[in-house]
Amino acid sequence: MISDKWSASAVAGLISLPLEPLLTREYETDPARVHERLRVKYGPVAPVELLGVPIWFALGYDEVLHVMQNPREQWSKRVDNWRAYAEGRVPPDWPLLALLRADNSGFHDGDRHRDLRGAWVAGLRPFQEPGSEQARRLERAMVRYCDDLIAVMAEGGPTGWADLAAQYGRPFPLLVANHLLGVTIERGEEMVEDHWRLLDGPDSAAAYQRLYATLLELATIKRQRRGDDLPSYMIEAKPDITDEELTRELLMLSGFLDFTGALISNVIFEMLTDARLRPTVSAGAIEETVNRVALANPALANLTFRYARTEVRLGRFTIAPGDPVMLSIAGAHADPLFASALPRDNVRSTRAHLAWGAGPHRCPSQRLSAQMCAIAVRRLLDRFSTLKPAFPDGELPWRPSPFVRTLRSLPVHYELNQAFTGASRPEPGDEPSPPAPKDGGTDGGDGPPRHGLRAFLRRLLRAQ
Ligand code: HEM
C-alpha cells in the first residue's frame, strides 16, 4: 500500500498512475506471466510498486539496453539522484535502501566509477586470461572443489538424495571466493560462513560486521605483503585505493557469488526439466547450455535502480528527473521484439543477451563466472550417471527476491557413476599438502589440504 507522502504533487507523474505491487506470490512463481500482463497493459515500461515504493519497471529489450548503455550520461546509479530519497519520502528502514546506498563501484558514476571499475578489471584479468598461470591454477582448484563437494554430498552411498542448490550450487562459488581472495582454509572457513549468513541471515547484520572487519584486515595485510590474489592485483592497479574502499569493493563478492550459485542451480534445473536442452547437453556443449540458460532464465533477473538525470521519454511514458527505473533482464529477454527475432534451431545461441549487463556497468567477470558454471555442471554430469528431479510438480521453492531468480532448494535423486564411488576411496589429492601460509597468505598451490577441505564442507553443509 502506498502511503500519503507519495501523493505529493512533485511525484504526480508516477504516483498518478495505477501502481500494482510487483513482488506478489504470482511474481514469485510465474514472473513471465506478470511481465506479459504489464507489457500488454503499459508497453515496454510499466509503473509498479516495489515494497511500497513507486518505481518504473523496464521490460522492453531496446529500452533496457538503451538505459544500460547510458548515452549522454542521462542515467545515474547514485542514490542521491533519487528524488524521493532526497526529499525524505523513502522510509529509512526500507529493506533495499542499505543496498542502494552502498558506497562502491556498482553505485557510482563517472570518474569515480571508472577508477574503481578499473581496479576490478585489472584484478580479475590474471584469473580470466586464457592460459595464464593464475587461470590454470584457479581452474584446477575449481575442479577439486566440485569433486570434493560431490564426494561429501554422496557420502551416504552410490545412490541417494541431495539438494544440488544448497549442497553444490551455493557453496562452490564461496570456495572460489576464498581462492580469489587468497586466504587459507582456516581463515576462509569463517568467511565462507559469513558470506552465507550475509545473504540469507538470520544474523546478517553481525555477519556483515565480521566480514567487513575480516576483509579490512585482509586489505591491510595485502597492501603490506602482496600475493597472487584479487585484492593484491586490485591494489597494484590502483595504488591509491584506501583499505576501506577496497573492503567495500570486496564485500560485493557475496552478491556476485550468489548470482553465480543461482546460475549454476538454474542450469542444473533447466537441464533436468527442459527437454529442449537435451541435445545441447548430450553433445557435451556445456558452455552453450550455460548461455542458453542465461538467456532463458537469467539468475540476475532485475537490476538495482538507475535514476533519470533529466526528463526522459522511455516506452510510452515520460520519466521525470529523479525517478527510479528498475531494469528487468528477464523481461527484456522475453520481449517479443527480441525473442521472436532469435533463430530457434541455431547450434550456437545468441550472445546478444543482457544477462551480464551492458554499457559502463557491464559485468567485468563474465568469462570467469561462465567458466565456473560450466565446470560445476560438467563435473556433476561426469560424476553422476543419473540425476532425477525429486520435487513435486508445481511446488518449486522459488526464492523470493526482487533481483535474483532461482530455487531455494533443488532436490534430486542421484546415482553415482560406477567409476566414482564417493569420498570413501582416498584420492591422490587427499594426501596432506605442505602447510599453508598463515593468515592472509595465499593457499600457495592448488588450494588447502583436501582432507581439511572435505571436513570443512561436511561442517558447512551440516550447519545449514
Ligand atoms: C552468474 C554470475 C554473474 C552474473 C549473472 C553477473 C551479472 C552482472 C550484471 C548484470 C552486472 C551489471 C549490473 C548493473 O548494470 O547494474 C554485473 C556487474 C558486476 N559484476 Fe557481475 N555477474 C556475475 C558474477 C560476477 C562475479 C563472480 C564477479 C566478481 C568476481 C562479478 C563482478 C561484477 C562487478 C564488479 C560488477 C560491477 C561493475 C560496474 O559497476 O562497473 N560478477 N554483474
XYZ file of C-alpha atoms and ligand atoms in Angstrom:
507
model
C 0.000 0.000 0.000
C 1.355 3.414 -0.913
C 1.433 5.894 1.945
C 0.188 9.509 1.791
C 3.635 11.010 1.499
C 3.870 9.643 -2.044
C 0.922 11.676 -3.215
C 2.874 14.958 -3.107
C 2.399 16.807 -6.382
C 6.125 16.531 -7.171
C 5.675 12.812 -7.874
C 2.345 13.133 -9.579
C 3.622 11.579 -12.837
C 4.477 8.189 -11.420
C 2.065 8.228 -8.492
C -0.940 9.346 -10.525
C -0.852 6.028 -12.379
C -2.396 2.849 -11.001
C 0.533 1.027 -9.366
C 0.359 -2.698 -8.930
C 2.748 -4.320 -6.455
C 5.487 -6.229 -8.260
C 6.558 -8.736 -5.625
C 3.455 -10.860 -5.327
C 3.076 -14.606 -4.918
C 2.315 -14.742 -8.634
C 5.591 -12.952 -9.418
C 7.474 -15.445 -7.259
C 6.012 -18.486 -9.016
C 5.494 -17.165 -12.553
C 7.267 -13.856 -13.276
C 6.870 -14.347 -17.033
C 3.085 -14.090 -16.714
C 3.370 -10.845 -14.737
C 5.787 -9.432 -17.327
C 3.393 -10.237 -20.136
C 0.447 -8.664 -18.349
C 2.424 -5.480 -17.687
C 3.656 -5.440 -21.290
C 0.125 -5.703 -22.664
C -1.180 -3.028 -20.311
C 1.665 -0.491 -20.434
C 4.130 -1.449 -23.156
C 7.893 -1.741 -22.558
C 7.939 0.347 -19.356
C 5.422 -0.080 -16.533
C 4.741 1.868 -13.341
C 4.832 -0.529 -10.365
C 5.198 -0.531 -6.621
C 8.237 -2.225 -5.129
C 7.816 -2.971 -1.420
C 5.623 0.115 -1.084
C 7.771 2.441 -3.194
C 6.744 3.648 -6.707
C 9.217 2.829 -9.462
C 9.347 2.350 -13.227
C 9.909 -1.212 -14.347
C 11.569 -1.502 -17.799
C 10.939 -4.785 -19.607
C 11.449 -3.923 -23.275
C 14.770 -5.147 -24.715
C 15.541 -1.893 -26.543
C 14.622 0.243 -23.525
C 16.676 -1.866 -21.077
C 19.695 -1.873 -23.381
C 19.364 1.873 -24.003
C 19.368 2.691 -20.274
C 22.266 0.273 -19.613
C 24.308 1.963 -22.331
C 23.551 5.301 -20.703
C 24.121 7.617 -23.665
C 24.951 11.210 -22.758
C 25.061 10.080 -19.116
C 21.306 10.515 -18.767
C 21.108 7.926 -16.007
C 22.796 7.785 -12.639
C 23.330 4.934 -10.195
C 23.879 7.303 -7.254
C 21.070 7.117 -4.744
C 21.392 10.886 -4.096
C 19.838 11.390 -7.523
C 16.640 9.604 -6.430
C 14.250 12.474 -5.831
C 12.003 10.636 -3.370
C 15.037 9.638 -1.299
C 16.494 13.156 -1.326
C 13.109 14.505 -0.210
C 12.919 12.025 2.691
C 9.979 10.070 1.327
C 11.755 6.679 1.403
C 11.493 5.219 4.904
C 14.950 4.800 6.469
C 14.161 1.141 7.145
C 13.012 0.397 3.599
C 14.526 -3.074 3.016
C 16.524 -2.273 -0.142
C 17.875 1.090 0.980
C 21.091 -0.203 2.561
C 22.000 -1.928 -0.698
C 21.184 1.078 -2.915
C 23.165 3.421 -0.646
C 26.301 1.259 -0.787
C 29.455 3.241 -1.407
C 31.096 1.036 -4.062
C 31.707 0.956 -7.815
C 28.289 -0.562 -8.517
C 26.634 2.639 -7.245
C 28.944 5.349 -8.576
C 29.041 7.183 -11.895
C 31.670 8.970 -13.957
C 35.347 9.102 -12.972
C 34.882 7.555 -9.553
C 33.118 4.581 -11.126
C 35.715 4.259 -13.930
C 38.571 4.279 -11.387
C 37.140 1.609 -9.112
C 35.934 -0.494 -12.030
C 39.457 -0.289 -13.484
C 40.747 -1.956 -10.296
C 38.249 -4.827 -10.760
C 39.082 -5.298 -14.425
C 42.822 -5.374 -13.682
C 42.367 -7.519 -10.564
C 40.326 -10.147 -12.384
C 42.499 -10.154 -15.531
C 45.070 -12.771 -14.430
C 42.249 -15.163 -13.462
C 40.408 -14.690 -16.740
C 43.323 -14.589 -19.182
C 43.260 -17.874 -21.106
C 46.429 -19.874 -20.454
C 47.794 -17.671 -17.649
C 49.321 -19.460 -14.655
C 46.710 -17.975 -12.284
C 43.834 -19.010 -14.560
C 45.176 -22.568 -14.835
C 45.665 -22.816 -11.081
C 42.179 -21.486 -10.417
C 40.693 -23.948 -12.895
C 42.393 -26.890 -11.159
C 41.154 -25.625 -7.793
C 37.595 -25.283 -9.131
C 37.586 -28.876 -10.375
C 38.793 -30.053 -6.947
C 36.146 -28.024 -5.122
C 33.427 -29.588 -7.279
C 34.770 -33.093 -6.781
C 35.038 -32.588 -3.026
C 31.515 -31.204 -2.790
C 30.223 -34.177 -4.772
C 32.197 -36.592 -2.610
C 30.752 -35.104 0.583
C 27.259 -34.992 -0.907
C 27.447 -38.654 -1.922
C 28.884 -39.944 1.339
C 25.565 -41.677 2.037
C 26.209 -44.170 -0.741
C 26.237 -44.642 -4.516
C 22.539 -43.790 -4.764
C 20.568 -41.304 -2.716
C 19.046 -37.865 -2.413
C 20.795 -34.480 -2.485
C 19.926 -30.800 -2.631
C 22.008 -29.514 -5.527
C 21.278 -25.858 -4.756
C 22.223 -25.908 -1.068
C 24.913 -28.586 -1.214
C 26.551 -27.736 -4.518
C 25.497 -24.616 -6.445
C 25.808 -22.254 -3.482
C 28.917 -23.445 -1.625
C 31.045 -23.875 -4.747
C 31.362 -20.145 -5.616
C 32.116 -19.362 -1.982
C 35.105 -21.687 -2.126
C 36.191 -19.924 -5.306
C 35.920 -16.634 -3.396
C 38.495 -17.888 -0.906
C 40.853 -18.726 -3.707
C 40.368 -15.302 -5.337
C 40.869 -13.534 -2.025
C 43.979 -15.593 -1.324
C 43.083 -16.816 2.137
C 43.902 -20.049 3.882
C 41.170 -22.525 4.731
C 41.441 -21.732 8.471
C 40.695 -18.115 7.705
C 38.399 -18.824 4.809
C 36.113 -21.113 6.758
C 34.700 -18.291 8.830
C 34.471 -16.029 5.789
C 32.528 -18.548 3.736
C 30.037 -18.933 6.575
C 29.704 -15.165 6.928
C 29.227 -14.616 3.180
C 26.474 -17.165 3.506
C 24.839 -15.535 6.541
C 25.055 -12.128 4.907
C 22.895 -13.358 2.058
C 20.426 -15.450 3.981
C 20.545 -14.365 7.600
C 19.332 -14.837 10.249
C 22.158 -12.815 11.826
C 23.167 -10.978 8.654
C 23.961 -7.696 10.458
C 26.519 -9.434 12.679
C 27.883 -11.340 9.688
C 28.289 -8.020 7.822
C 30.283 -6.547 10.721
C 32.537 -9.596 10.949
C 33.020 -9.833 7.194
C 33.801 -6.122 6.972
C 36.389 -6.435 9.768
C 37.958 -9.542 8.201
C 38.125 -8.035 4.717
C 39.544 -4.792 6.103
C 42.269 -6.749 7.843
C 42.876 -8.688 4.653
C 43.139 -5.448 2.640
C 45.697 -4.093 5.140
C 47.745 -7.295 5.027
C 47.659 -7.465 1.232
C 48.879 -3.888 0.937
C 51.940 -4.810 3.005
C 52.504 -8.263 1.549
C 51.170 -8.773 -1.949
C 50.166 -12.215 -3.150
C 48.812 -13.867 -6.266
C 45.265 -12.819 -5.497
C 42.460 -10.439 -6.409
C 42.982 -7.835 -3.638
C 46.723 -7.654 -4.365
C 46.121 -7.167 -8.086
C 43.488 -4.518 -7.353
C 45.938 -2.609 -5.126
C 48.609 -2.911 -7.817
C 46.215 -1.450 -10.409
C 45.031 1.376 -8.164
C 47.673 2.041 -5.504
C 45.704 4.992 -4.100
C 42.672 2.830 -3.247
C 42.228 3.036 0.530
C 41.842 -0.098 2.634
C 38.241 0.931 3.359
C 37.460 1.426 -0.337
C 38.950 -1.943 -1.196
C 36.972 -3.579 1.612
C 33.721 -2.108 0.296
C 34.512 -3.430 -3.187
C 35.361 -6.907 -1.883
C 32.153 -7.011 0.129
C 30.290 -7.058 -3.191
C 31.703 -10.538 -3.803
C 28.942 -12.075 -1.654
C 26.303 -10.876 -4.073
C 28.242 -11.760 -7.213
C 28.961 -15.239 -5.992
C 25.338 -15.628 -5.082
C 24.411 -14.856 -8.719
C 26.920 -17.461 -9.828
C 25.435 -20.077 -7.489
C 21.982 -19.118 -8.754
C 23.015 -19.544 -12.392
C 24.585 -22.949 -11.622
C 21.323 -24.065 -9.973
C 19.278 -22.671 -12.873
C 21.406 -24.538 -15.422
C 21.013 -27.801 -13.496
C 17.282 -27.220 -13.068
C 16.705 -26.456 -16.756
C 18.864 -29.421 -17.769
C 16.729 -31.742 -15.653
C 13.379 -30.343 -16.673
C 13.593 -28.876 -20.188
C 13.791 -31.484 -22.934
C 14.822 -28.801 -25.453
C 18.220 -28.568 -23.754
C 18.963 -32.285 -24.022
C 20.647 -32.262 -27.448
C 22.998 -29.474 -26.306
C 23.803 -31.266 -23.049
C 24.253 -34.654 -24.754
C 26.644 -33.104 -27.250
C 28.755 -32.009 -24.263
C 28.294 -28.346 -25.215
C 28.141 -27.162 -21.611
C 29.246 -23.567 -22.268
C 26.447 -23.341 -24.818
C 23.990 -24.812 -22.284
C 25.049 -22.150 -19.761
C 24.489 -19.433 -22.371
C 21.036 -20.791 -23.262
C 20.005 -20.774 -19.612
C 21.463 -17.283 -19.011
C 19.167 -16.210 -21.837
C 16.051 -18.195 -20.884
C 16.286 -17.977 -17.103
C 18.778 -15.250 -16.092
C 19.926 -15.616 -12.490
C 20.068 -11.869 -12.061
C 16.547 -11.175 -13.282
C 16.299 -7.484 -12.319
C 18.956 -4.866 -11.641
C 19.302 -2.204 -8.985
C 17.914 1.220 -9.914
C 19.029 3.851 -12.351
C 17.788 7.427 -11.671
C 16.891 9.768 -14.530
C 19.072 12.913 -14.515
C 16.692 14.793 -16.827
C 13.243 14.298 -18.232
C 13.462 11.246 -20.497
C 10.975 9.565 -22.792
C 11.015 5.794 -22.216
C 8.420 3.459 -23.682
C 5.042 5.196 -23.568
C 5.955 7.399 -20.586
C 7.894 10.499 -19.732
C 10.201 9.754 -16.836
C 10.663 12.752 -14.543
C 14.132 13.771 -13.294
C 14.963 11.742 -10.172
C 12.562 8.873 -10.929
C 13.968 5.375 -10.314
C 13.921 2.756 -13.073
C 14.478 -0.925 -12.421
C 15.783 -2.791 -15.478
C 14.396 -6.285 -15.949
C 16.808 -8.571 -17.768
C 14.287 -11.431 -17.634
C 11.573 -9.126 -19.016
C 13.874 -7.869 -21.786
C 14.813 -11.397 -22.866
C 11.120 -12.303 -23.149
C 10.288 -9.160 -25.153
C 8.666 -10.497 -28.363
C 10.614 -7.930 -30.404
C 13.837 -9.582 -29.225
C 12.734 -13.186 -28.606
C 10.862 -13.633 -31.887
C 13.884 -12.466 -33.871
C 16.112 -15.254 -32.452
C 16.704 -18.184 -34.805
C 15.338 -21.257 -32.975
C 17.486 -24.011 -34.435
C 20.899 -22.396 -34.273
C 23.624 -24.623 -32.858
C 25.021 -21.616 -31.016
C 22.518 -19.407 -29.220
C 22.812 -15.649 -29.406
C 25.302 -13.855 -27.169
C 23.339 -10.619 -27.656
C 21.516 -11.134 -24.383
C 21.770 -8.905 -21.344
C 22.469 -11.463 -18.601
C 25.865 -9.848 -17.937
C 24.597 -6.310 -18.341
C 25.831 -3.862 -20.993
C 27.443 -0.438 -21.135
C 29.650 1.135 -18.468
C 28.486 -1.167 -15.624
C 28.708 -4.411 -17.608
C 29.947 -7.366 -15.533
C 33.752 -7.482 -15.650
C 33.729 -11.132 -14.594
C 31.654 -12.717 -17.329
C 34.312 -15.139 -18.524
C 35.158 -16.359 -15.036
C 31.530 -16.721 -13.943
C 30.548 -18.608 -17.099
C 33.580 -20.852 -16.634
C 32.629 -21.545 -13.008
C 29.146 -22.581 -14.131
C 30.460 -24.771 -16.944
C 32.963 -26.556 -14.675
C 30.369 -27.126 -11.953
C 27.870 -28.589 -14.425
C 30.435 -30.692 -16.287
C 31.799 -32.266 -13.076
C 28.280 -33.079 -11.964
C 27.478 -34.818 -15.245
C 30.786 -36.708 -15.139
C 30.319 -37.933 -11.602
C 26.661 -38.911 -11.674
C 25.140 -41.379 -14.106
C 21.596 -40.402 -13.088
C 20.103 -37.181 -11.728
C 16.335 -37.034 -11.450
C 14.288 -34.145 -10.067
C 12.788 -35.014 -6.672
C 10.366 -32.110 -6.317
C 6.617 -32.378 -6.658
C 5.180 -30.791 -9.800
C 4.051 -27.219 -9.371
C 5.664 -26.924 -5.935
C 9.017 -25.480 -6.719
C 10.520 -23.488 -3.869
C 11.451 -20.269 -5.712
C 13.478 -17.852 -3.654
C 11.549 -14.616 -3.099
C 13.870 -11.814 -4.201
C 13.496 -8.575 -6.168
C 16.737 -9.306 -8.043
C 17.688 -12.976 -8.150
C 15.605 -15.673 -9.780
C 16.491 -19.144 -8.570
C 15.283 -22.072 -6.485
C 15.863 -22.157 -2.741
C 16.483 -25.870 -2.980
C 16.934 -28.286 -5.847
C 16.301 -31.820 -4.564
C 17.366 -34.712 -6.807
C 17.683 -38.471 -6.686
C 21.159 -39.393 -7.813
C 23.136 -42.392 -8.858
C 26.913 -42.121 -8.913
C 28.911 -43.233 -11.902
C 30.386 -46.646 -11.167
C 33.813 -45.233 -11.865
C 33.379 -42.896 -8.918
C 32.390 -44.195 -5.521
C 32.399 -41.072 -3.405
C 34.651 -39.976 -0.587
C 35.325 -43.357 0.971
C 38.111 -44.087 -1.506
C 41.247 -41.989 -0.912
C 42.277 -39.964 -3.939
C 45.733 -38.723 -4.832
C 44.863 -35.179 -3.781
C 43.812 -36.418 -0.337
C 47.393 -36.634 0.810
C 48.243 -33.800 3.163
C 49.876 -30.970 1.257
C 52.556 -28.702 2.734
C 51.316 -26.370 5.462
C 49.552 -23.313 4.065
C 50.945 -19.865 4.883
C 49.396 -18.134 7.870
C 46.589 -15.561 7.766
C 46.332 -13.526 4.643
C 48.777 -15.702 2.756
C 47.656 -17.362 -0.430
C 46.959 -21.063 -0.416
C 50.298 -21.479 -2.097
C 49.368 -24.232 -4.533
C 46.064 -25.514 -5.770
C 44.272 -24.911 -2.501
C 44.062 -26.168 1.038
C 44.767 -29.770 2.030
C 41.945 -31.905 0.698
C 41.072 -33.761 3.875
C 40.759 -30.374 5.636
C 38.527 -29.053 2.885
C 36.234 -32.065 2.990
C 35.937 -31.874 6.770
C 35.110 -28.191 6.413
C 32.489 -28.918 3.752
C 30.870 -31.516 5.983
C 30.610 -28.962 8.802
C 29.353 -26.272 6.449
C 26.640 -28.416 4.905
C 25.574 -29.710 8.313
C 25.329 -26.121 9.608
C 22.681 -25.211 7.033
C 26.496 -15.725 -12.929
C 27.137 -14.800 -12.244
C 27.076 -13.334 -12.536
C 26.129 -12.608 -13.228
C 24.843 -13.111 -13.885
C 26.578 -11.239 -13.214
C 25.916 -10.199 -13.825
C 26.227 -8.879 -13.680
C 25.476 -7.783 -14.219
C 24.182 -7.905 -14.994
C 26.112 -6.647 -13.866
C 25.654 -5.214 -14.220
C 24.866 -4.618 -13.092
C 24.251 -3.303 -13.492
O 24.435 -2.849 -14.630
O 23.534 -2.712 -12.650
C 27.272 -7.015 -13.095
C 28.166 -6.125 -12.548
C 29.294 -6.502 -11.884
N 29.770 -7.792 -11.699
Fe 28.868 -9.490 -12.261
N 27.763 -11.160 -12.522
C 28.112 -12.420 -12.103
C 29.219 -12.792 -11.386
C 30.198 -11.938 -11.000
C 31.386 -12.311 -10.265
C 31.729 -13.744 -9.837
C 32.109 -11.184 -10.054
C 33.425 -10.983 -9.360
C 34.312 -11.918 -9.132
C 31.370 -10.083 -10.643
C 31.753 -8.758 -10.609
C 30.966 -7.704 -11.017
C 31.273 -6.306 -10.754
C 32.493 -5.765 -10.005
C 30.214 -5.556 -11.289
C 30.054 -4.034 -11.231
C 30.605 -3.449 -12.485
C 30.376 -1.963 -12.554
O 29.535 -1.405 -11.837
O 31.089 -1.346 -13.361
N 30.227 -10.576 -11.209
N 27.340 -8.391 -12.998
